[in-house]
Amino acid sequence: QVQLAESGGGSMQTGGSLRLSCAASVSIFSKSAMGWYRQAPGKQRELVAAITNGGSTNVADSVKGRFTISRDNAKNTVYLQMNSLKPEDTAVYYCNARGIDGQLRPYTYWGQGTQVTVSS
């Protein structure tokens, strides 16, 4: 059973910082590209940042310079460091893992989501 367990969400004032963590099952982490998505009320889920298993990163323009994604392969964990938070960052943040399994089938898994609320 693949599991993605997110933690670190909460409430913060504008300008503050939070760090989200997502611990993944050992079986998939090392071969997966990992990502953070977010979904605000009434809006579609959008990619915030992603990191390949080789460490290459991609960050959405809306958070570039403020958010950083990283991974610790020894801990099977991906992080999202969020600085200079803005009210528009308020959303449920989801961890995502995707890749190709041993039978060459694509897979994607989602965490349960963690709420981030930024007040002005």
Short mmCIF file of C-alpha atoms in Angstrom, two decimals:
data_model
loop_
_atom_site.label_atom_id
_atom_site.label_comp_id
_atom_site.label_asym_id
_atom_site.label_seq_id
_atom_site.Cartn_x
_atom_site.Cartn_y
_atom_site.Cartn_z
CA GLN A 1 0.00 0.00 0.00
CA VAL A 2 1.54 3.27 -1.12
CA GLN A 3 1.17 6.09 1.33
CA LEU A 4 1.98 9.77 1.23
CA ALA A 5 1.74 11.43 4.63
CA GLU A 6 1.78 15.22 4.67
CA SER A 7 2.43 17.40 7.67
CA GLY A 8 3.35 20.97 8.50
CA GLY A 9 0.29 22.92 7.44
CA GLY A 10 -1.36 25.51 9.62
CA SER A 11 -2.18 29.17 9.97
CA MET A 12 0.26 31.97 9.48
CA GLN A 13 0.23 35.71 9.03
CA THR A 14 1.37 37.42 5.86
CA GLY A 15 5.12 37.33 5.54
CA GLY A 16 5.54 34.24 7.67
CA SER A 17 7.03 30.88 6.81
CA LEU A 18 5.92 27.28 6.92
CA ARG A 19 7.56 24.04 5.89
CA LEU A 20 5.47 21.18 4.56
CA SER A 21 6.73 17.61 4.68
CA CYS A 22 5.57 14.55 2.82
CA ALA A 23 6.82 11.14 3.82
CA ALA A 24 6.40 8.50 1.14
CA SER A 25 6.46 4.74 1.12
CA VAL A 26 9.95 3.35 0.69
CA SER A 27 8.83 1.28 -2.29
CA ILE A 28 8.21 4.24 -4.57
CA PHE A 29 10.10 7.27 -3.32
CA SER A 30 13.49 6.74 -4.92
CA LYS A 31 12.04 6.25 -8.41
CA SER A 32 9.32 8.89 -8.22
CA ALA A 33 9.13 12.48 -9.23
CA MET A 34 7.55 14.30 -6.30
CA GLY A 35 5.39 17.37 -6.40
CA TRP A 36 3.32 19.76 -4.36
CA TYR A 37 -0.02 20.94 -5.66
CA ARG A 38 -2.56 23.24 -4.09
CA GLN A 39 -6.25 23.86 -4.42
CA ALA A 40 -7.97 26.97 -3.18
CA PRO A 41 -11.76 27.10 -2.69
CA GLY A 42 -13.53 27.37 -6.02
CA LYS A 43 -10.33 26.93 -8.01
CA GLN A 44 -8.65 24.09 -9.84
CA ARG A 45 -5.76 22.20 -8.36
CA GLU A 46 -2.49 23.67 -9.56
CA LEU A 47 1.14 22.64 -9.51
CA VAL A 48 3.22 24.57 -7.01
CA ALA A 49 6.59 22.83 -7.32
CA ALA A 50 8.05 19.53 -8.45
CA ILE A 51 11.34 17.69 -8.13
CA THR A 52 12.58 14.73 -10.12
CA ASN A 53 14.32 11.74 -8.59
CA GLY A 54 17.52 13.29 -9.93
CA GLY A 55 16.91 16.55 -8.07
CA SER A 56 15.83 18.85 -10.90
CA THR A 57 13.16 21.28 -9.77
CA ASN A 58 10.32 23.22 -11.30
CA VAL A 59 8.53 25.99 -9.43
CA ALA A 60 5.38 27.88 -10.42
CA ASP A 61 5.88 31.51 -11.33
CA SER A 62 3.43 32.57 -8.61
CA VAL A 63 5.73 31.24 -5.88
CA LYS A 64 9.14 31.54 -7.50
CA GLY A 65 11.64 33.14 -5.16
CA ARG A 66 9.45 32.38 -2.14
CA PHE A 67 8.95 28.60 -2.16
CA THR A 68 11.61 25.91 -2.39
CA ILE A 69 11.12 22.20 -2.95
CA SER A 70 13.67 19.66 -1.83
CA ARG A 71 13.89 15.96 -1.13
CA ASP A 72 15.78 13.79 1.31
CA ASN A 73 16.13 10.37 -0.25
CA ALA A 74 17.48 8.87 2.98
CA LYS A 75 14.25 9.84 4.75
CA ASN A 76 11.90 9.24 1.80
CA THR A 77 10.61 12.74 2.36
CA VAL A 78 9.94 15.75 0.17
CA TYR A 79 9.69 19.25 1.60
CA LEU A 80 8.15 22.52 0.57
CA GLN A 81 9.69 25.52 2.30
CA MET A 82 7.29 28.43 2.01
CA ASN A 83 8.56 31.91 2.84
CA SER A 84 7.02 35.36 2.52
CA LEU A 85 3.56 33.84 2.60
CA LYS A 86 0.67 35.77 1.12
CA PRO A 87 -3.10 35.43 1.63
CA GLU A 88 -3.35 34.10 -1.93
CA ASP A 89 -1.25 31.12 -0.85
CA THR A 90 -4.18 29.93 1.24
CA ALA A 91 -5.17 26.49 -0.03
CA VAL A 92 -5.10 22.80 0.66
CA TYR A 93 -1.67 21.54 -0.31
CA TYR A 94 -1.31 18.03 -1.72
CA CYS A 95 1.74 15.87 -2.11
CA ASN A 96 2.03 13.88 -5.33
CA ALA A 97 4.25 11.03 -6.44
CA ARG A 98 4.45 9.84 -10.04
CA GLY A 99 6.59 7.53 -12.07
CA ILE A 100 6.75 4.23 -13.92
CA ASP A 101 6.44 0.94 -12.05
CA GLY A 102 8.27 -2.31 -12.64
CA GLN A 103 5.74 -3.36 -15.26
CA LEU A 104 6.33 -0.06 -17.12
CA ARG A 105 2.93 1.28 -16.07
CA PRO A 106 2.62 4.93 -15.08
CA TYR A 107 1.43 5.64 -11.59
CA THR A 108 0.43 8.67 -9.58
CA TYR A 109 -0.42 8.87 -5.92
CA TRP A 110 -1.82 11.67 -3.80
CA GLY A 111 -1.62 12.54 -0.16
CA GLN A 112 -4.66 13.50 1.86
CA GLY A 113 -3.84 17.21 1.80
CA THR A 114 -2.87 19.72 4.45
CA GLN A 115 -4.49 23.11 4.95
CA VAL A 116 -2.42 26.28 4.76
CA THR A 117 -4.15 29.50 5.76
CA VAL A 118 -2.46 32.88 5.48
CA SER A 119 -4.14 35.88 7.05
CA SER A 120 -3.45 39.50 6.29
#
